[in-house]
């Protein structure tokens, strides 16, 4: 999927979905998912059968005045080279499984609820 916007719909796919090139993803229910270069707004992800969710070079954000940013993911997660945008007061991120965060940029207050392993990430506040 390229330059697509998925709004207010539940995607139920049997196999693998890959989203590239600045897509906006909302309300996806998938088996396995890799998201590259996407803009991710408030969401809750639950993938079937403990499949892994991967984010590469993504931007996590909320619309202005939609704070705090809320993200809930039930599966193992790998987040690499992503940016959590600064246009919200804080993020409430609930990872219900293991998560690896590497080379990411965080610009606001964060609350993590998970077994979180962070490697070479910047947790500076502006």
GROMACS .gro file of N, CA and C in nm:
model
  378
    1UNK      N    1   0.085  -0.117   0.000
    1UNK     CA    2   0.000   0.000   0.000
    1UNK      C    3   0.089   0.123   0.000
    2UNK      N    4   0.065   0.212  -0.091
    2UNK     CA    5   0.146   0.332  -0.102
    2UNK      C    6   0.055   0.454  -0.099
    3UNK      N    7   0.095   0.554  -0.019
    3UNK     CA    8   0.019   0.678  -0.008
    3UNK      C    9  -0.130   0.652   0.018
    4UNK      N   10  -0.156   0.558   0.106
    4UNK     CA   11  -0.294   0.522   0.138
    4UNK      C   12  -0.330   0.570   0.277
    5UNK      N   13  -0.456   0.588   0.300
    5UNK     CA   14  -0.503   0.624   0.433
    5UNK      C   15  -0.611   0.524   0.472
    6UNK      N   16  -0.593   0.463   0.591
    6UNK     CA   17  -0.687   0.364   0.640
    6UNK      C   18  -0.754   0.426   0.761
    7UNK      N   19  -0.880   0.461   0.751
    7UNK     CA   20  -0.948   0.533   0.858
    7UNK      C   21  -1.071   0.455   0.905
    8UNK      N   22  -1.080   0.436   1.038
    8UNK     CA   23  -1.201   0.385   1.101
    8UNK      C   24  -1.253   0.256   1.039
    9UNK      N   25  -1.163   0.171   0.996
    9UNK     CA   26  -1.202   0.041   0.943
    9UNK      C   27  -1.115  -0.064   1.008
   10UNK      N   28  -1.171  -0.182   1.026
   10UNK     CA   29  -1.095  -0.294   1.080
   10UNK      C   30  -1.045  -0.378   0.963
   11UNK      N   31  -0.915  -0.397   0.957
   11UNK     CA   32  -0.857  -0.483   0.854
   11UNK      C   33  -0.836  -0.621   0.914
   12UNK      N   34  -0.894  -0.721   0.854
   12UNK     CA   35  -0.872  -0.857   0.900
   12UNK      C   36  -0.807  -0.933   0.785
   13UNK      N   37  -0.678  -0.954   0.797
   13UNK     CA   38  -0.602  -1.019   0.691
   13UNK      C   39  -0.542  -1.148   0.744
   14UNK      N   40  -0.534  -1.248   0.660
   14UNK     CA   41  -0.485  -1.378   0.704
   14UNK      C   42  -0.334  -1.385   0.708
   15UNK      N   43  -0.267  -1.303   0.631
   15UNK     CA   44  -0.123  -1.317   0.622
   15UNK      C   45  -0.049  -1.193   0.668
   16UNK      N   46   0.029  -1.135   0.582
   16UNK     CA   47   0.126  -1.032   0.619
   16UNK      C   48   0.093  -0.902   0.549
   17UNK      N   49   0.096  -0.793   0.622
   17UNK     CA   50   0.072  -0.662   0.562
   17UNK      C   51   0.194  -0.575   0.583
   18UNK      N   52   0.237  -0.509   0.479
   18UNK     CA   53   0.347  -0.415   0.487
   18UNK      C   54   0.296  -0.281   0.435
   19UNK      N   55   0.315  -0.175   0.514
   19UNK     CA   56   0.271  -0.042   0.475
   19UNK      C   57   0.394   0.045   0.458
   20UNK      N   58   0.405   0.110   0.344
   20UNK     CA   59   0.521   0.192   0.313
   20UNK      C   60   0.480   0.334   0.275
   21UNK      N   61   0.578   0.422   0.278
   21UNK     CA   62   0.568   0.556   0.218
   21UNK      C   63   0.458   0.644   0.276
   22UNK      N   64   0.478   0.679   0.402
   22UNK     CA   65   0.396   0.782   0.467
   22UNK      C   66   0.247   0.752   0.463
   23UNK      N   67   0.210   0.633   0.503
   23UNK     CA   68   0.069   0.600   0.519
   23UNK      C   69   0.025   0.638   0.659
   24UNK      N   70  -0.103   0.658   0.676
   24UNK     CA   71  -0.160   0.680   0.808
   24UNK      C   72  -0.242   0.557   0.840
   25UNK      N   73  -0.207   0.487   0.946
   25UNK     CA   74  -0.272   0.361   0.978
   25UNK      C   75  -0.358   0.377   1.104
   26UNK      N   76  -0.481   0.333   1.096
   26UNK     CA   77  -0.572   0.337   1.210
   26UNK      C   78  -0.643   0.202   1.222
   27UNK      N   79  -0.660   0.153   1.342
   27UNK     CA   80  -0.748   0.041   1.371
   27UNK      C   81  -0.724  -0.081   1.281
   28UNK      N   82  -0.604  -0.135   1.286
   28UNK     CA   83  -0.572  -0.252   1.205
   28UNK      C   84  -0.566  -0.377   1.292
   29UNK      N   85  -0.627  -0.484   1.246
   29UNK     CA   86  -0.620  -0.611   1.315
   29UNK      C   87  -0.557  -0.712   1.218
   30UNK      N   88  -0.432  -0.751   1.242
   30UNK     CA   89  -0.354  -0.826   1.145
   30UNK      C   90  -0.279  -0.940   1.212
   31UNK      N   91  -0.224  -1.032   1.131
   31UNK     CA   92  -0.142  -1.138   1.187
   31UNK      C   93   0.000  -1.092   1.211
   32UNK      N   94   0.056  -1.023   1.115
   32UNK     CA   95   0.194  -0.976   1.127
   32UNK      C   96   0.204  -0.845   1.051
   33UNK      N   97   0.283  -0.753   1.103
   33UNK     CA   98   0.283  -0.622   1.041
   33UNK      C   99   0.419  -0.556   1.049
   34UNK      N  100   0.462  -0.500   0.938
   34UNK     CA  101   0.583  -0.420   0.934
   34UNK      C  102   0.544  -0.286   0.872
   35UNK      N  103   0.574  -0.178   0.944
   35UNK     CA  104   0.537  -0.045   0.897
   35UNK      C  105   0.665   0.034   0.876
   36UNK      N  106   0.683   0.088   0.756
   36UNK     CA  107   0.803   0.164   0.721
   36UNK      C  108   0.764   0.306   0.681
   37UNK      N  109   0.831   0.405   0.740
   37UNK     CA  110   0.814   0.543   0.699
   37UNK      C  111   0.672   0.595   0.712
   38UNK      N  112   0.598   0.547   0.811
   38UNK     CA  113   0.457   0.584   0.826
   38UNK      C  114   0.439   0.692   0.931
   39UNK      N  115   0.327   0.761   0.921
   39UNK     CA  116   0.284   0.854   1.025
   39UNK      C  117   0.175   0.783   1.103
   40UNK      N  118   0.201   0.759   1.232
   40UNK     CA  119   0.111   0.678   1.313
   40UNK      C  120   0.041   0.767   1.415
   41UNK      N  121  -0.092   0.771   1.411
   41UNK     CA  122  -0.168   0.848   1.508
   41UNK      C  123  -0.215   0.755   1.619
   42UNK      N  124  -0.297   0.807   1.710
   42UNK     CA  125  -0.348   0.725   1.820
   42UNK      C  126  -0.398   0.591   1.767
   43UNK      N  127  -0.355   0.482   1.829
   43UNK     CA  128  -0.402   0.353   1.782
   43UNK      C  129  -0.391   0.248   1.890
   44UNK      N  130  -0.460   0.139   1.866
   44UNK     CA  131  -0.449   0.019   1.949
   44UNK      C  132  -0.435  -0.097   1.852
   45UNK      N  133  -0.327  -0.173   1.865
   45UNK     CA  134  -0.302  -0.285   1.776
   45UNK      C  135  -0.310  -0.416   1.853
   46UNK      N  136  -0.377  -0.514   1.794
   46UNK     CA  137  -0.374  -0.650   1.847
   46UNK      C  138  -0.358  -0.743   1.728
   47UNK      N  139  -0.244  -0.808   1.720
   47UNK     CA  140  -0.218  -0.902   1.612
   47UNK      C  141  -0.247  -1.042   1.662
   48UNK      N  142  -0.289  -1.129   1.572
   48UNK     CA  143  -0.324  -1.265   1.609
   48UNK      C  144  -0.200  -1.347   1.642
   49UNK      N  145  -0.212  -1.439   1.733
   49UNK     CA  146  -0.111  -1.543   1.761
   49UNK      C  147   0.026  -1.489   1.797
   50UNK      N  148   0.031  -1.377   1.867
   50UNK     CA  149   0.158  -1.323   1.917
   50UNK      C  150   0.258  -1.291   1.805
   51UNK      N  151   0.212  -1.259   1.687
   51UNK     CA  152   0.303  -1.219   1.582
   51UNK      C  153   0.366  -1.086   1.616
   52UNK      N  154   0.481  -1.060   1.559
   52UNK     CA  155   0.557  -0.940   1.593
   52UNK      C  156   0.513  -0.821   1.508
   53UNK      N  157   0.516  -0.705   1.572
   53UNK     CA  158   0.486  -0.580   1.506
   53UNK      C  159   0.614  -0.500   1.499
   54UNK      N  160   0.651  -0.452   1.381
   54UNK     CA  161   0.776  -0.380   1.363
   54UNK      C  162   0.750  -0.243   1.302
   55UNK      N  163   0.817  -0.142   1.358
   55UNK     CA  164   0.810  -0.007   1.305
   55UNK      C  165   0.951   0.038   1.268
   56UNK      N  166   0.971   0.087   1.146
   56UNK     CA  167   1.100   0.137   1.101
   56UNK      C  168   1.083   0.279   1.048
   57UNK      N  169   1.161   0.372   1.100
   57UNK     CA  170   1.161   0.510   1.050
   57UNK      C  171   1.021   0.570   1.044
   58UNK      N  172   0.945   0.551   1.151
   58UNK     CA  173   0.808   0.603   1.158
   58UNK      C  174   0.801   0.725   1.249
   59UNK      N  175   0.694   0.801   1.234
   59UNK     CA  176   0.665   0.913   1.322
   59UNK      C  177   0.536   0.884   1.396
   60UNK      N  178   0.543   0.887   1.528
   60UNK     CA  179   0.424   0.868   1.611
   60UNK      C  180   0.375   1.005   1.654
   61UNK      N  181   0.248   1.033   1.636
   61UNK     CA  182   0.197   1.165   1.671
   61UNK      C  183   0.049   1.160   1.699
   62UNK      N  184  -0.002   1.273   1.746
   62UNK     CA  185  -0.145   1.297   1.761
   62UNK      C  186  -0.175   1.427   1.690
   63UNK      N  187  -0.302   1.447   1.660
   63UNK     CA  188  -0.342   1.577   1.609
   63UNK      C  189  -0.317   1.681   1.718
   64UNK      N  190  -0.290   1.802   1.679
   64UNK     CA  191  -0.272   1.909   1.778
   64UNK      C  192  -0.399   1.920   1.861
   65UNK      N  193  -0.381   1.940   1.990
   65UNK     CA  194  -0.488   1.947   2.089
   65UNK      C  195  -0.551   1.812   2.120
   66UNK      N  196  -0.496   1.704   2.068
   66UNK     CA  197  -0.541   1.570   2.106
   66UNK      C  198  -0.435   1.510   2.196
   67UNK      N  199  -0.437   1.544   2.321
   67UNK     CA  200  -0.334   1.496   2.412
   67UNK      C  201  -0.401   1.432   2.532
   68UNK      N  202  -0.342   1.334   2.593
   68UNK     CA  203  -0.213   1.274   2.557
   68UNK      C  204  -0.227   1.176   2.440
   69UNK      N  205  -0.113   1.147   2.377
   69UNK     CA  206  -0.111   1.046   2.273
   69UNK      C  207  -0.125   0.910   2.338
   70UNK      N  208  -0.208   0.825   2.284
   70UNK     CA  209  -0.232   0.694   2.344
   70UNK      C  210  -0.204   0.585   2.242
   71UNK      N  211  -0.118   0.491   2.281
   71UNK     CA  212  -0.085   0.377   2.196
   71UNK      C  213  -0.092   0.251   2.281
   72UNK      N  214  -0.159   0.150   2.233
   72UNK     CA  215  -0.168   0.024   2.305
   72UNK      C  216  -0.141  -0.090   2.207
   73UNK      N  217  -0.042  -0.173   2.241
   73UNK     CA  218  -0.002  -0.283   2.153
   73UNK      C  219   0.010  -0.408   2.238
   74UNK      N  220  -0.056  -0.516   2.196
   74UNK     CA  221  -0.057  -0.638   2.275
   74UNK      C  222   0.052  -0.737   2.234
   75UNK      N  223   0.119  -0.713   2.123
   75UNK     CA  224   0.215  -0.809   2.070
   75UNK      C  225   0.358  -0.766   2.095
   76UNK      N  226   0.454  -0.859   2.078
   76UNK     CA  227   0.595  -0.819   2.081
   76UNK      C  228   0.619  -0.711   1.976
   77UNK      N  229   0.697  -0.610   2.012
   77UNK     CA  230   0.715  -0.494   1.925
   77UNK      C  231   0.863  -0.463   1.909
   78UNK      N  232   0.904  -0.426   1.787
   78UNK     CA  233   1.038  -0.379   1.758
   78UNK      C  234   1.023  -0.241   1.696
   79UNK      N  235   1.079  -0.138   1.761
   79UNK     CA  236   1.069   0.000   1.713
   79UNK      C  237   1.210   0.050   1.686
   80UNK      N  238   1.241   0.083   1.560
   80UNK     CA  239   1.377   0.121   1.522
   80UNK      C  240   1.375   0.254   1.446
   81UNK      N  241   1.462   0.347   1.486
   81UNK     CA  242   1.482   0.474   1.416
   81UNK      C  243   1.350   0.550   1.397
   82UNK      N  244   1.269   0.555   1.502
   82UNK     CA  245   1.141   0.625   1.496
   82UNK      C  246   1.145   0.754   1.578
   83UNK      N  247   1.054   0.844   1.548
   83UNK     CA  248   1.042   0.971   1.619
   83UNK      C  249   0.904   0.981   1.681
   84UNK      N  250   0.899   1.019   1.808
   84UNK     CA  251   0.773   1.047   1.875
   84UNK      C  252   0.760   1.199   1.877
   85UNK      N  253   0.667   1.251   1.799
   85UNK     CA  254   0.657   1.395   1.774
   85UNK      C  255   0.624   1.473   1.900
   86UNK      N  256   0.651   1.602   1.896
   86UNK     CA  257   0.644   1.686   2.014
   86UNK      C  258   0.518   1.771   2.021
   87UNK      N  259   0.420   1.747   1.936
   87UNK     CA  260   0.302   1.834   1.937
   87UNK      C  261   0.192   1.785   2.031
   88UNK      N  262   0.228   1.700   2.127
   88UNK     CA  263   0.134   1.657   2.230
   88UNK      C  264   0.198   1.676   2.366
   89UNK      N  265   0.117   1.678   2.470
   89UNK     CA  266   0.168   1.699   2.605
   89UNK      C  267   0.248   1.578   2.652
   90UNK      N  268   0.194   1.459   2.630
   90UNK     CA  269   0.263   1.337   2.674
   90UNK      C  270   0.209   1.219   2.594
   91UNK      N  271   0.277   1.108   2.606
   91UNK     CA  272   0.232   0.984   2.544
   91UNK      C  273   0.205   0.882   2.653
   92UNK      N  274   0.099   0.809   2.641
   92UNK     CA  275   0.072   0.697   2.730
   92UNK      C  276   0.081   0.572   2.644
   93UNK      N  277   0.191   0.501   2.657
   93UNK     CA  278   0.219   0.387   2.570
   93UNK      C  279   0.211   0.260   2.653
   94UNK      N  280   0.121   0.171   2.616
   94UNK     CA  281   0.106   0.045   2.688
   94UNK      C  282   0.146  -0.070   2.596
   95UNK      N  283   0.260  -0.128   2.623
   95UNK     CA  284   0.303  -0.247   2.552
   95UNK      C  285   0.273  -0.365   2.643
   96UNK      N  286   0.188  -0.456   2.599
   96UNK     CA  287   0.147  -0.568   2.682
   96UNK      C  288   0.237  -0.690   2.663
   97UNK      N  289   0.341  -0.675   2.583
   97UNK     CA  290   0.438  -0.781   2.563
   97UNK      C  291   0.575  -0.717   2.557
   98UNK      N  292   0.678  -0.795   2.527
   98UNK     CA  293   0.813  -0.740   2.521
   98UNK      C  294   0.828  -0.642   2.406
   99UNK      N  295   0.911  -0.539   2.429
   99UNK     CA  296   0.934  -0.439   2.325
   99UNK      C  297   1.082  -0.404   2.323
  100UNK      N  298   1.136  -0.387   2.203
  100UNK     CA  299   1.273  -0.340   2.184
  100UNK      C  300   1.265  -0.206   2.114
  101UNK      N  301   1.328  -0.104   2.173
  101UNK     CA  302   1.330   0.030   2.116
  101UNK      C  303   1.475   0.067   2.090
  102UNK      N  304   1.509   0.095   1.964
  102UNK     CA  305   1.648   0.125   1.929
  102UNK      C  306   1.656   0.249   1.840
  103UNK      N  307   1.749   0.338   1.873
  103UNK     CA  308   1.778   0.457   1.792
  103UNK      C  309   1.653   0.542   1.765
  104UNK      N  310   1.575   0.565   1.869
  104UNK     CA  311   1.454   0.646   1.856
  104UNK      C  312   1.472   0.782   1.923
  105UNK      N  313   1.388   0.877   1.884
  105UNK     CA  314   1.390   1.011   1.941
  105UNK      C  315   1.259   1.038   2.011
  106UNK      N  316   1.268   1.080   2.139
  106UNK     CA  317   1.150   1.109   2.220
  106UNK      C  318   1.160   1.253   2.267
  107UNK      N  319   1.053   1.330   2.248
  107UNK     CA  320   1.058   1.472   2.278
  107UNK      C  321   0.963   1.517   2.388
  108UNK      N  322   0.893   1.425   2.451
  108UNK     CA  323   0.796   1.463   2.555
  108UNK      C  324   0.801   1.364   2.670
  109UNK      N  325   0.709   1.385   2.765
  109UNK     CA  326   0.698   1.292   2.878
  109UNK      C  327   0.643   1.158   2.829
  110UNK      N  328   0.700   1.050   2.882
  110UNK     CA  329   0.656   0.918   2.842
  110UNK      C  330   0.624   0.833   2.963
  111UNK      N  331   0.522   0.753   2.949
  111UNK     CA  332   0.490   0.652   3.049
  111UNK      C  333   0.485   0.519   2.976
  112UNK      N  334   0.576   0.429   3.010
  112UNK     CA  335   0.580   0.298   2.947
  112UNK      C  336   0.528   0.194   3.045
  113UNK      N  337   0.440   0.109   2.998
  113UNK     CA  338   0.391  -0.003   3.077
  113UNK      C  339   0.424  -0.130   3.000
  114UNK      N  340   0.541  -0.187   3.029
  114UNK     CA  341   0.584  -0.304   2.953
  114UNK      C  342   0.717  -0.354   3.005
  115UNK      N  343   0.757  -0.469   2.954
  115UNK     CA  344   0.895  -0.514   2.966
  115UNK      C  345   0.970  -0.447   2.851
  116UNK      N  346   1.030  -0.332   2.879
  116UNK     CA  347   1.087  -0.249   2.773
  116UNK      C  348   1.238  -0.253   2.777
  117UNK      N  349   1.298  -0.281   2.663
  117UNK     CA  350   1.442  -0.275   2.647
  117UNK      C  351   1.473  -0.161   2.552
  118UNK      N  352   1.543  -0.060   2.600
  118UNK     CA  353   1.575   0.056   2.517
  118UNK      C  354   1.725   0.059   2.490
  119UNK      N  355   1.762   0.076   2.364
  119UNK     CA  356   1.902   0.076   2.326
  119UNK      C  357   1.930   0.199   2.241
  120UNK      N  358   2.024   0.281   2.285
  120UNK     CA  359   2.069   0.398   2.208
  120UNK      C  360   1.954   0.491   2.169
  121UNK      N  361   1.861   0.509   2.258
  121UNK     CA  362   1.750   0.599   2.231
  121UNK      C  363   1.768   0.728   2.308
  122UNK      N  364   1.714   0.835   2.255
  122UNK     CA  365   1.725   0.967   2.315
  122UNK      C  366   1.595   1.002   2.386
  123UNK      N  367   1.600   1.012   2.519
  123UNK     CA  368   1.481   1.043   2.597
  123UNK      C  369   1.483   1.187   2.644
  124UNK      N  370   1.537   1.278   2.566
  124UNK     CA  371   1.546   1.418   2.606
  124UNK      C  372   1.412   1.487   2.590
  125UNK      N  373   1.387   1.583   2.678
  125UNK     CA  374   1.268   1.667   2.666
  125UNK      C  375   1.306   1.801   2.608
  126UNK      N  376   1.217   1.859   2.530
  126UNK     CA  377   1.239   1.993   2.475
  126UNK      C  378   1.201   2.097   2.578
   0.00000   0.00000   0.00000
